[in-house]
């Protein structure tokens, strides 16, 4: 990833080295993930959990959480247990999504899927253990964060993981396979299956720092834009990128007869829509980008929004 210099539009001299930021944040997240699993027993369960949690991935969700915490004036390290929890929930959703009863995939993050290595029952249980461990990370392993802020985080995580988020989106996605789907339904699927967890990432980071209503509302709008754009780009990459680069099976949407943005709008219009959504997302943060510290604090989230549409995997 090349270094990206970005400006907020108020001070054209302000520069932000996104490449260096991303690399440093990823390394901190990887270290935290590595240390996050305790002496889970039995050992076979621990191994299956670690296999998927430490399999790489862009780590976009924890980084969004840390960046939102810093935008709200908090110490990123205070948000690290929550950032790890978000990646645990995301990893659980990938393990379950790959199961034969769902998307039935063999390849994830460049390696055989969890159930291919540990069997279906163990993969389901490893996902369950990661999901529950995520809540433990917040409730019992977040020193220095006031209890009412952790309660707000638990609330966001519950909404994002459950029927109002990932599960609801996945159910509608599965129900729609092989059917004609309109844009409204597709948007519902994307906002729930993918957008809800991205929304939780920025809101949780902001809650840890005790953000006020105006910033939470701005971040909610930001998250809607990047959530939809993220899934549109995912749909585009499914058509245009190789399995080798993606680390997961390319062309799956066509095989599963899923409706996607490229199918409904074509590649060009889909990309335009993703660009417009990212522009909307960035605009929602403009009020918090006052010259000086505000500019520096908002720069990572602005650059992360751009990264969502420029990524190649
Ligand atoms: C059991 C509570 C519970 C929920 C599971 C299976 C399921 C319900 C939901 C599926 C959610 C899902 C897998 C959505 C797709 C989101 C998506 C585009 C994932 C890819 O994210 P990347 O590209 O992956 O950030 P990396 O590997 O980089 O982390």
mmCIF file of C-alpha atoms and ligand atoms in Angstrom:
data_model
loop_
_atom_site.group_PDB
_atom_site.id
_atom_site.type_symbol
_atom_site.label_atom_id
_atom_site.label_comp_id
_atom_site.label_asym_id
_atom_site.label_seq_id
_atom_site.Cartn_x
_atom_site.Cartn_y
_atom_site.Cartn_z
ATOM 1 C CA UNK A 1 0.000 0.000 0.000
ATOM 2 C CA UNK A 2 1.534 3.284 -1.079
ATOM 3 C CA UNK A 3 1.651 6.188 1.306
ATOM 4 C CA UNK A 4 -1.309 8.445 0.729
ATOM 5 C CA UNK A 5 -1.147 12.115 1.518
ATOM 6 C CA UNK A 6 -4.575 13.439 2.301
ATOM 7 C CA UNK A 7 -5.961 16.789 3.295
ATOM 8 C CA UNK A 8 -9.187 17.718 4.957
ATOM 9 C CA UNK A 9 -9.755 20.578 2.578
ATOM 10 C CA UNK A 10 -9.182 23.312 5.158
ATOM 11 C CA UNK A 11 -5.425 23.324 5.255
ATOM 12 C CA UNK A 12 -3.845 22.253 2.023
ATOM 13 C CA UNK A 13 -0.440 21.996 3.720
ATOM 14 C CA UNK A 14 -1.603 19.236 6.026
ATOM 15 C CA UNK A 15 -0.202 15.852 5.060
ATOM 16 C CA UNK A 16 -0.903 12.418 6.419
ATOM 17 C CA UNK A 17 1.155 9.327 5.618
ATOM 18 C CA UNK A 18 -1.604 6.752 5.399
ATOM 19 C CA UNK A 19 0.730 3.892 4.407
ATOM 20 C CA UNK A 20 2.777 4.340 7.582
ATOM 21 C CA UNK A 21 -0.367 4.783 9.698
ATOM 22 C CA UNK A 22 -1.950 1.603 8.339
ATOM 23 C CA UNK A 23 1.185 -0.477 8.796
ATOM 24 C CA UNK A 24 1.718 0.681 12.360
ATOM 25 C CA UNK A 25 -1.950 0.165 13.291
ATOM 26 C CA UNK A 26 -1.936 -3.314 11.726
ATOM 27 C CA UNK A 27 1.137 -4.335 13.674
ATOM 28 C CA UNK A 28 -0.401 -3.174 16.963
ATOM 29 C CA UNK A 29 -3.637 -4.989 16.169
ATOM 30 C CA UNK A 30 -1.807 -8.202 15.190
ATOM 31 C CA UNK A 31 0.108 -8.154 18.484
ATOM 32 C CA UNK A 32 -3.092 -7.610 20.469
ATOM 33 C CA UNK A 33 -4.890 -10.409 18.606
ATOM 34 C CA UNK A 34 -1.971 -12.739 19.194
ATOM 35 C CA UNK A 35 -2.146 -12.112 22.927
ATOM 36 C CA UNK A 36 -5.933 -12.165 23.140
ATOM 37 C CA UNK A 37 -6.599 -15.867 23.492
ATOM 38 C CA UNK A 38 -5.917 -17.255 26.943
ATOM 39 C CA UNK A 39 -5.479 -20.872 27.935
ATOM 40 C CA UNK A 40 -8.720 -21.955 26.274
ATOM 41 C CA UNK A 41 -9.387 -25.629 26.800
ATOM 42 C CA UNK A 42 -9.556 -28.003 25.138
ATOM 43 C CA UNK A 43 -6.455 -27.255 23.106
ATOM 44 C CA UNK A 44 -8.236 -28.309 19.878
ATOM 45 C CA UNK A 45 -10.765 -25.483 20.359
ATOM 46 C CA UNK A 46 -8.005 -22.936 21.018
ATOM 47 C CA UNK A 47 -6.194 -24.087 17.876
ATOM 48 C CA UNK A 48 -9.303 -23.710 15.696
ATOM 49 C CA UNK A 49 -9.975 -20.230 17.141
ATOM 50 C CA UNK A 50 -6.372 -19.093 16.579
ATOM 51 C CA UNK A 51 -6.257 -20.598 13.088
ATOM 52 C CA UNK A 52 -8.858 -18.161 11.772
ATOM 53 C CA UNK A 53 -8.218 -15.211 14.096
ATOM 54 C CA UNK A 54 -4.527 -15.033 13.210
ATOM 55 C CA UNK A 55 -4.893 -15.856 9.529
ATOM 56 C CA UNK A 56 -4.209 -12.295 8.392
ATOM 57 C CA UNK A 57 -6.869 -10.162 6.791
ATOM 58 C CA UNK A 58 -6.861 -6.435 6.354
ATOM 59 C CA UNK A 59 -7.798 -5.739 10.003
ATOM 60 C CA UNK A 60 -9.955 -2.882 8.792
ATOM 61 C CA UNK A 61 -12.524 -3.214 11.573
ATOM 62 C CA UNK A 62 -10.169 -2.922 14.562
ATOM 63 C CA UNK A 63 -8.311 -0.079 12.852
ATOM 64 C CA UNK A 64 -11.582 1.805 12.303
ATOM 65 C CA UNK A 65 -12.336 1.372 16.003
ATOM 66 C CA UNK A 66 -8.947 2.740 17.084
ATOM 67 C CA UNK A 67 -9.195 5.656 14.643
ATOM 68 C CA UNK A 68 -12.683 6.605 15.866
ATOM 69 C CA UNK A 69 -11.503 6.488 19.474
ATOM 70 C CA UNK A 70 -8.672 8.875 18.632
ATOM 71 C CA UNK A 71 -11.003 11.163 16.688
ATOM 72 C CA UNK A 72 -13.145 11.389 19.827
ATOM 73 C CA UNK A 73 -10.074 12.374 21.832
ATOM 74 C CA UNK A 74 -9.370 9.000 23.458
ATOM 75 C CA UNK A 75 -6.212 6.907 23.807
ATOM 76 C CA UNK A 76 -6.240 4.223 21.091
ATOM 77 C CA UNK A 77 -4.815 1.643 23.503
ATOM 78 C CA UNK A 78 -7.910 1.934 25.707
ATOM 79 C CA UNK A 79 -9.976 0.805 22.710
ATOM 80 C CA UNK A 80 -7.694 -2.110 21.815
ATOM 81 C CA UNK A 81 -9.663 -4.836 23.684
ATOM 82 C CA UNK A 82 -12.815 -3.646 21.890
ATOM 83 C CA UNK A 83 -10.937 -3.540 18.577
ATOM 84 C CA UNK A 84 -9.904 -7.159 19.179
ATOM 85 C CA UNK A 85 -13.511 -8.031 20.073
ATOM 86 C CA UNK A 86 -14.692 -6.578 16.744
ATOM 87 C CA UNK A 87 -12.156 -8.654 14.821
ATOM 88 C CA UNK A 88 -13.270 -11.740 16.790
ATOM 89 C CA UNK A 89 -16.890 -11.139 15.774
ATOM 90 C CA UNK A 90 -15.841 -10.532 12.168
ATOM 91 C CA UNK A 91 -13.741 -13.721 12.144
ATOM 92 C CA UNK A 92 -16.626 -15.699 13.629
ATOM 93 C CA UNK A 93 -18.888 -14.416 10.859
ATOM 94 C CA UNK A 94 -16.370 -15.484 8.195
ATOM 95 C CA UNK A 95 -16.053 -18.984 9.703
ATOM 96 C CA UNK A 96 -19.836 -19.395 9.809
ATOM 97 C CA UNK A 97 -20.330 -17.791 6.383
ATOM 98 C CA UNK A 98 -17.964 -20.355 4.822
ATOM 99 C CA UNK A 99 -19.836 -23.373 6.230
ATOM 100 C CA UNK A 100 -21.516 -25.783 3.803
ATOM 101 C CA UNK A 101 -24.941 -24.686 5.099
ATOM 102 C CA UNK A 102 -24.141 -21.089 4.152
ATOM 103 C CA UNK A 103 -21.745 -20.038 1.370
ATOM 104 C CA UNK A 104 -19.891 -23.369 1.340
ATOM 105 C CA UNK A 105 -16.388 -22.134 0.637
ATOM 106 C CA UNK A 106 -12.995 -23.817 0.783
ATOM 107 C CA UNK A 107 -10.703 -20.801 0.816
ATOM 108 C CA UNK A 108 -10.492 -17.860 3.215
ATOM 109 C CA UNK A 109 -7.654 -15.431 3.886
ATOM 110 C CA UNK A 110 -5.521 -17.483 1.525
ATOM 111 C CA UNK A 111 -5.919 -20.714 3.517
ATOM 112 C CA UNK A 112 -8.377 -23.622 3.687
ATOM 113 C CA UNK A 113 -11.524 -22.563 5.543
ATOM 114 C CA UNK A 114 -11.894 -23.471 9.210
ATOM 115 C CA UNK A 115 -14.324 -26.342 8.650
ATOM 116 C CA UNK A 116 -12.050 -27.840 5.976
ATOM 117 C CA UNK A 117 -9.290 -28.125 8.586
ATOM 118 C CA UNK A 118 -11.196 -28.831 11.822
ATOM 119 C CA UNK A 119 -14.531 -30.209 10.609
ATOM 120 C CA UNK A 120 -17.939 -28.576 10.583
ATOM 121 C CA UNK A 121 -18.868 -29.073 14.235
ATOM 122 C CA UNK A 122 -15.559 -27.666 15.467
ATOM 123 C CA UNK A 123 -15.772 -24.715 13.083
ATOM 124 C CA UNK A 124 -19.239 -23.815 14.395
ATOM 125 C CA UNK A 125 -17.963 -24.089 17.970
ATOM 126 C CA UNK A 126 -14.788 -22.082 17.254
ATOM 127 C CA UNK A 127 -17.030 -19.330 15.840
ATOM 128 C CA UNK A 128 -19.298 -19.509 18.896
ATOM 129 C CA UNK A 129 -16.289 -19.298 21.218
ATOM 130 C CA UNK A 130 -14.903 -16.263 19.359
ATOM 131 C CA UNK A 131 -18.279 -14.520 19.513
ATOM 132 C CA UNK A 132 -18.633 -15.038 23.252
ATOM 133 C CA UNK A 133 -14.953 -14.247 23.881
ATOM 134 C CA UNK A 134 -15.559 -10.897 22.143
ATOM 135 C CA UNK A 135 -17.994 -9.878 24.870
ATOM 136 C CA UNK A 136 -15.551 -11.056 27.538
ATOM 137 C CA UNK A 137 -12.860 -8.823 25.998
ATOM 138 C CA UNK A 138 -15.107 -5.816 26.540
ATOM 139 C CA UNK A 139 -16.671 -6.707 29.877
ATOM 140 C CA UNK A 140 -13.648 -8.206 31.660
ATOM 141 C CA UNK A 141 -10.506 -7.192 29.783
ATOM 142 C CA UNK A 142 -10.873 -3.466 29.205
ATOM 143 C CA UNK A 143 -9.070 -1.867 32.157
ATOM 144 C CA UNK A 144 -9.341 1.883 32.568
ATOM 145 C CA UNK A 145 -12.604 2.334 30.658
ATOM 146 C CA UNK A 146 -15.631 3.483 32.701
ATOM 147 C CA UNK A 147 -18.342 0.846 33.038
ATOM 148 C CA UNK A 148 -21.060 2.944 31.387
ATOM 149 C CA UNK A 149 -18.903 3.301 28.255
ATOM 150 C CA UNK A 150 -18.319 -0.449 28.168
ATOM 151 C CA UNK A 151 -22.070 -0.951 28.500
ATOM 152 C CA UNK A 152 -22.590 1.243 25.439
ATOM 153 C CA UNK A 153 -20.010 -0.880 23.576
ATOM 154 C CA UNK A 154 -21.759 -4.118 24.584
ATOM 155 C CA UNK A 155 -25.005 -2.620 23.285
ATOM 156 C CA UNK A 156 -23.455 -1.765 19.903
ATOM 157 C CA UNK A 157 -21.838 -5.204 19.561
ATOM 158 C CA UNK A 158 -25.107 -6.987 20.386
ATOM 159 C CA UNK A 159 -26.998 -4.988 17.772
ATOM 160 C CA UNK A 160 -24.325 -5.508 15.120
ATOM 161 C CA UNK A 161 -23.932 -9.257 15.632
ATOM 162 C CA UNK A 162 -27.581 -10.184 16.110
ATOM 163 C CA UNK A 163 -30.827 -10.095 14.150
ATOM 164 C CA UNK A 164 -30.649 -6.300 13.655
ATOM 165 C CA UNK A 165 -27.221 -6.764 12.036
ATOM 166 C CA UNK A 166 -25.127 -9.656 10.732
ATOM 167 C CA UNK A 167 -27.624 -12.450 11.345
ATOM 168 C CA UNK A 168 -30.590 -10.564 9.860
ATOM 169 C CA UNK A 169 -28.563 -9.557 6.796
ATOM 170 C CA UNK A 170 -27.295 -13.086 6.295
ATOM 171 C CA UNK A 171 -30.801 -14.567 6.515
ATOM 172 C CA UNK A 172 -32.153 -12.202 3.852
ATOM 173 C CA UNK A 173 -29.045 -12.812 1.720
ATOM 174 C CA UNK A 174 -29.615 -16.584 1.829
ATOM 175 C CA UNK A 175 -33.356 -16.201 1.178
ATOM 176 C CA UNK A 176 -32.626 -14.101 -1.919
ATOM 177 C CA UNK A 177 -30.237 -16.520 -3.618
ATOM 178 C CA UNK A 178 -31.501 -17.366 -7.092
ATOM 179 C CA UNK A 179 -34.241 -14.712 -6.919
ATOM 180 C CA UNK A 180 -34.725 -11.341 -8.581
ATOM 181 C CA UNK A 181 -33.692 -8.748 -6.007
ATOM 182 C CA UNK A 182 -34.266 -4.999 -6.233
ATOM 183 C CA UNK A 183 -31.841 -2.292 -5.143
ATOM 184 C CA UNK A 184 -33.730 -1.639 -1.921
ATOM 185 C CA UNK A 185 -33.423 -5.251 -0.782
ATOM 186 C CA UNK A 186 -29.794 -5.393 -1.852
ATOM 187 C CA UNK A 187 -29.099 -2.292 0.207
ATOM 188 C CA UNK A 188 -30.839 -3.897 3.192
ATOM 189 C CA UNK A 189 -28.607 -6.960 2.872
ATOM 190 C CA UNK A 190 -25.422 -4.898 2.578
ATOM 191 C CA UNK A 191 -26.295 -2.531 5.415
ATOM 192 C CA UNK A 192 -26.995 -5.441 7.754
ATOM 193 C CA UNK A 193 -24.608 -8.193 6.676
ATOM 194 C CA UNK A 194 -21.610 -5.886 6.254
ATOM 195 C CA UNK A 195 -22.504 -2.339 7.284
ATOM 196 C CA UNK A 196 -23.725 -3.088 10.822
ATOM 197 C CA UNK A 197 -20.353 -4.314 12.056
ATOM 198 C CA UNK A 198 -18.474 -1.451 10.385
ATOM 199 C CA UNK A 199 -20.895 0.932 12.100
ATOM 200 C CA UNK A 200 -20.236 -0.771 15.433
ATOM 201 C CA UNK A 201 -16.482 -0.353 14.884
ATOM 202 C CA UNK A 202 -16.587 3.434 14.734
ATOM 203 C CA UNK A 203 -19.342 3.858 17.318
ATOM 204 C CA UNK A 204 -17.607 1.566 19.825
ATOM 205 C CA UNK A 205 -14.300 3.401 19.391
ATOM 206 C CA UNK A 206 -16.100 6.694 19.953
ATOM 207 C CA UNK A 207 -17.981 5.379 23.010
ATOM 208 C CA UNK A 208 -14.702 4.309 24.630
ATOM 209 C CA UNK A 209 -13.590 7.948 24.407
ATOM 210 C CA UNK A 210 -16.936 9.228 25.714
ATOM 211 C CA UNK A 211 -17.980 10.913 22.442
ATOM 212 C CA UNK A 212 -20.969 13.247 22.435
ATOM 213 C CA UNK A 213 -24.148 12.934 20.343
ATOM 214 C CA UNK A 214 -22.953 15.133 17.453
ATOM 215 C CA UNK A 215 -19.849 13.046 16.819
ATOM 216 C CA UNK A 216 -21.775 9.779 17.230
ATOM 217 C CA UNK A 217 -24.307 10.991 14.636
ATOM 218 C CA UNK A 218 -21.527 12.044 12.234
ATOM 219 C CA UNK A 219 -19.829 8.687 12.654
ATOM 220 C CA UNK A 220 -23.151 6.907 12.051
ATOM 221 C CA UNK A 221 -23.497 8.680 8.692
ATOM 222 C CA UNK A 222 -19.833 7.985 7.897
ATOM 223 C CA UNK A 223 -20.353 4.296 8.682
ATOM 224 C CA UNK A 224 -23.402 4.010 6.457
ATOM 225 C CA UNK A 225 -21.415 5.369 3.516
ATOM 226 C CA UNK A 226 -18.340 3.222 4.017
ATOM 227 C CA UNK A 227 -20.428 0.142 4.858
ATOM 228 C CA UNK A 228 -22.345 0.222 1.604
ATOM 229 C CA UNK A 229 -19.272 1.231 -0.403
ATOM 230 C CA UNK A 230 -17.268 -1.604 1.166
ATOM 231 C CA UNK A 231 -19.779 -4.229 0.045
ATOM 232 C CA UNK A 232 -20.161 -2.711 -3.428
ATOM 233 C CA UNK A 233 -16.391 -2.949 -3.865
ATOM 234 C CA UNK A 234 -16.516 -6.507 -2.495
ATOM 235 C CA UNK A 235 -19.093 -7.339 -5.204
ATOM 236 C CA UNK A 236 -16.907 -5.705 -7.865
ATOM 237 C CA UNK A 237 -13.757 -7.530 -6.724
ATOM 238 C CA UNK A 238 -15.667 -10.810 -6.804
ATOM 239 C CA UNK A 239 -15.996 -10.258 -10.568
ATOM 240 C CA UNK A 240 -12.690 -8.561 -11.374
ATOM 241 C CA UNK A 241 -10.045 -10.020 -9.033
ATOM 242 C CA UNK A 242 -8.476 -13.470 -8.806
ATOM 243 C CA UNK A 243 -8.888 -15.950 -5.941
ATOM 244 C CA UNK A 244 -5.129 -15.713 -5.407
ATOM 245 C CA UNK A 245 -5.218 -11.965 -4.758
ATOM 246 C CA UNK A 246 -8.493 -12.052 -2.805
ATOM 247 C CA UNK A 247 -7.472 -15.019 -0.642
ATOM 248 C CA UNK A 248 -11.035 -16.308 -1.109
ATOM 249 C CA UNK A 249 -12.857 -17.881 -4.021
ATOM 250 C CA UNK A 250 -13.495 -15.318 -6.748
ATOM 251 C CA UNK A 251 -16.659 -15.466 -8.848
ATOM 252 C CA UNK A 252 -18.734 -16.895 -5.981
ATOM 253 C CA UNK A 253 -21.645 -14.484 -6.403
ATOM 254 C CA UNK A 254 -22.268 -15.677 -9.944
ATOM 255 C CA UNK A 255 -22.015 -19.340 -8.955
ATOM 256 C CA UNK A 256 -24.435 -18.845 -6.058
ATOM 257 C CA UNK A 257 -26.732 -16.784 -8.312
ATOM 258 C CA UNK A 258 -26.620 -13.797 -5.987
ATOM 259 C CA UNK A 259 -27.815 -10.357 -6.911
ATOM 260 C CA UNK A 260 -24.988 -7.852 -6.653
ATOM 261 C CA UNK A 261 -24.453 -4.213 -7.506
ATOM 262 C CA UNK A 262 -22.489 -5.097 -10.683
ATOM 263 C CA UNK A 263 -25.356 -7.378 -11.746
ATOM 264 C CA UNK A 264 -27.988 -4.651 -11.197
ATOM 265 C CA UNK A 265 -26.023 -1.580 -12.304
ATOM 266 C CA UNK A 266 -22.957 -2.784 -14.204
ATOM 267 C CA UNK A 267 -19.354 -2.332 -13.077
ATOM 268 C CA UNK A 268 -18.955 1.327 -13.995
ATOM 269 C CA UNK A 269 -22.094 2.588 -12.273
ATOM 270 C CA UNK A 270 -21.359 0.412 -9.240
ATOM 271 C CA UNK A 271 -17.947 2.000 -8.879
ATOM 272 C CA UNK A 272 -19.463 5.487 -9.265
ATOM 273 C CA UNK A 273 -21.965 4.670 -6.549
ATOM 274 C CA UNK A 274 -19.206 3.471 -4.207
ATOM 275 C CA UNK A 275 -17.225 6.669 -4.869
ATOM 276 C CA UNK A 276 -20.292 8.805 -4.136
ATOM 277 C CA UNK A 277 -20.948 6.930 -0.882
ATOM 278 C CA UNK A 278 -17.357 7.441 0.241
ATOM 279 C CA UNK A 279 -17.665 11.155 -0.557
ATOM 280 C CA UNK A 280 -20.837 11.275 1.593
ATOM 281 C CA UNK A 281 -19.061 9.427 4.385
ATOM 282 C CA UNK A 282 -16.142 11.847 4.364
ATOM 283 C CA UNK A 283 -18.447 14.875 4.248
ATOM 284 C CA UNK A 284 -20.128 13.690 7.463
ATOM 285 C CA UNK A 285 -16.810 14.148 9.283
ATOM 286 C CA UNK A 286 -16.090 17.624 7.888
ATOM 287 C CA UNK A 287 -17.503 19.410 10.973
ATOM 288 C CA UNK A 288 -14.902 17.642 13.132
ATOM 289 C CA UNK A 289 -11.927 18.541 10.944
ATOM 290 C CA UNK A 290 -11.120 21.958 12.301
ATOM 291 C CA UNK A 291 -7.594 23.156 11.601
ATOM 292 C CA UNK A 292 -4.893 21.786 13.867
ATOM 293 C CA UNK A 293 -5.671 18.797 16.077
ATOM 294 C CA UNK A 294 -9.082 18.104 14.550
ATOM 295 C CA UNK A 295 -7.507 17.768 11.136
ATOM 296 C CA UNK A 296 -4.939 15.266 12.357
ATOM 297 C CA UNK A 297 -7.557 13.264 14.254
ATOM 298 C CA UNK A 298 -9.969 13.014 11.348
ATOM 299 C CA UNK A 299 -7.302 12.186 8.728
ATOM 300 C CA UNK A 300 -7.142 8.404 9.411
ATOM 301 C CA UNK A 301 -10.919 7.929 8.988
ATOM 302 C CA UNK A 302 -10.916 9.996 5.792
ATOM 303 C CA UNK A 303 -8.037 7.961 4.375
ATOM 304 C CA UNK A 304 -9.638 4.679 5.491
ATOM 305 C CA UNK A 305 -12.779 5.670 3.565
ATOM 306 C CA UNK A 306 -10.688 6.196 0.424
ATOM 307 C CA UNK A 307 -8.889 2.904 1.027
ATOM 308 C CA UNK A 308 -12.220 1.089 0.905
ATOM 309 C CA UNK A 309 -12.709 2.023 -2.742
ATOM 310 C CA UNK A 310 -9.048 1.810 -3.801
ATOM 311 C CA UNK A 311 -8.286 -1.609 -2.282
ATOM 312 C CA UNK A 312 -7.535 -4.569 -4.516
ATOM 313 C CA UNK A 313 -8.521 -7.345 -2.051
HETATM 314 C C1 LIG B 1 -23.616 -16.373 14.311
HETATM 315 C C2 LIG B 1 -23.991 -14.123 15.400
HETATM 316 C C3 LIG B 1 -23.710 -14.916 14.178
HETATM 317 C C4 LIG B 1 -23.540 -14.267 12.999
HETATM 318 C C5 LIG B 1 -23.110 -14.900 11.723
HETATM 319 C C6 LIG B 1 -22.567 -15.787 8.889
HETATM 320 C C7 LIG B 1 -23.198 -14.528 9.313
HETATM 321 C C8 LIG B 1 -24.001 -14.508 10.570
HETATM 322 C C9 LIG B 1 -23.059 -13.391 8.610
HETATM 323 C C10 LIG B 1 -22.218 -13.240 7.406
HETATM 324 C C11 LIG B 1 -21.512 -11.937 7.479
HETATM 325 C C12 LIG B 1 -20.487 -11.790 6.389
HETATM 326 C C13 LIG B 1 -19.443 -12.851 6.245
HETATM 327 C C14 LIG B 1 -20.520 -10.701 5.607
HETATM 328 C C15 LIG B 1 -19.527 -10.424 4.533
HETATM 329 C C16 LIG B 1 -18.700 -9.267 4.984
HETATM 330 C C17 LIG B 1 -17.440 -9.151 4.172
HETATM 331 C C18 LIG B 1 -17.491 -8.377 2.925
HETATM 332 C C19 LIG B 1 -16.336 -9.752 4.597
HETATM 333 C C20 LIG B 1 -15.001 -9.586 4.029
HETATM 334 O O1 LIG B 1 -14.338 -8.638 4.860
HETATM 335 P P1 LIG B 1 -12.840 -8.220 4.594
HETATM 336 O O2 LIG B 1 -12.626 -8.010 3.130
HETATM 337 O O3 LIG B 1 -12.062 -9.526 5.042
HETATM 338 O O4 LIG B 1 -12.516 -7.070 5.488
HETATM 339 P P2 LIG B 1 -10.629 -9.661 5.742
HETATM 340 O O5 LIG B 1 -10.252 -11.103 5.519
HETATM 341 O O6 LIG B 1 -9.684 -8.703 5.083
HETATM 342 O O7 LIG B 1 -10.844 -9.357 7.188
#
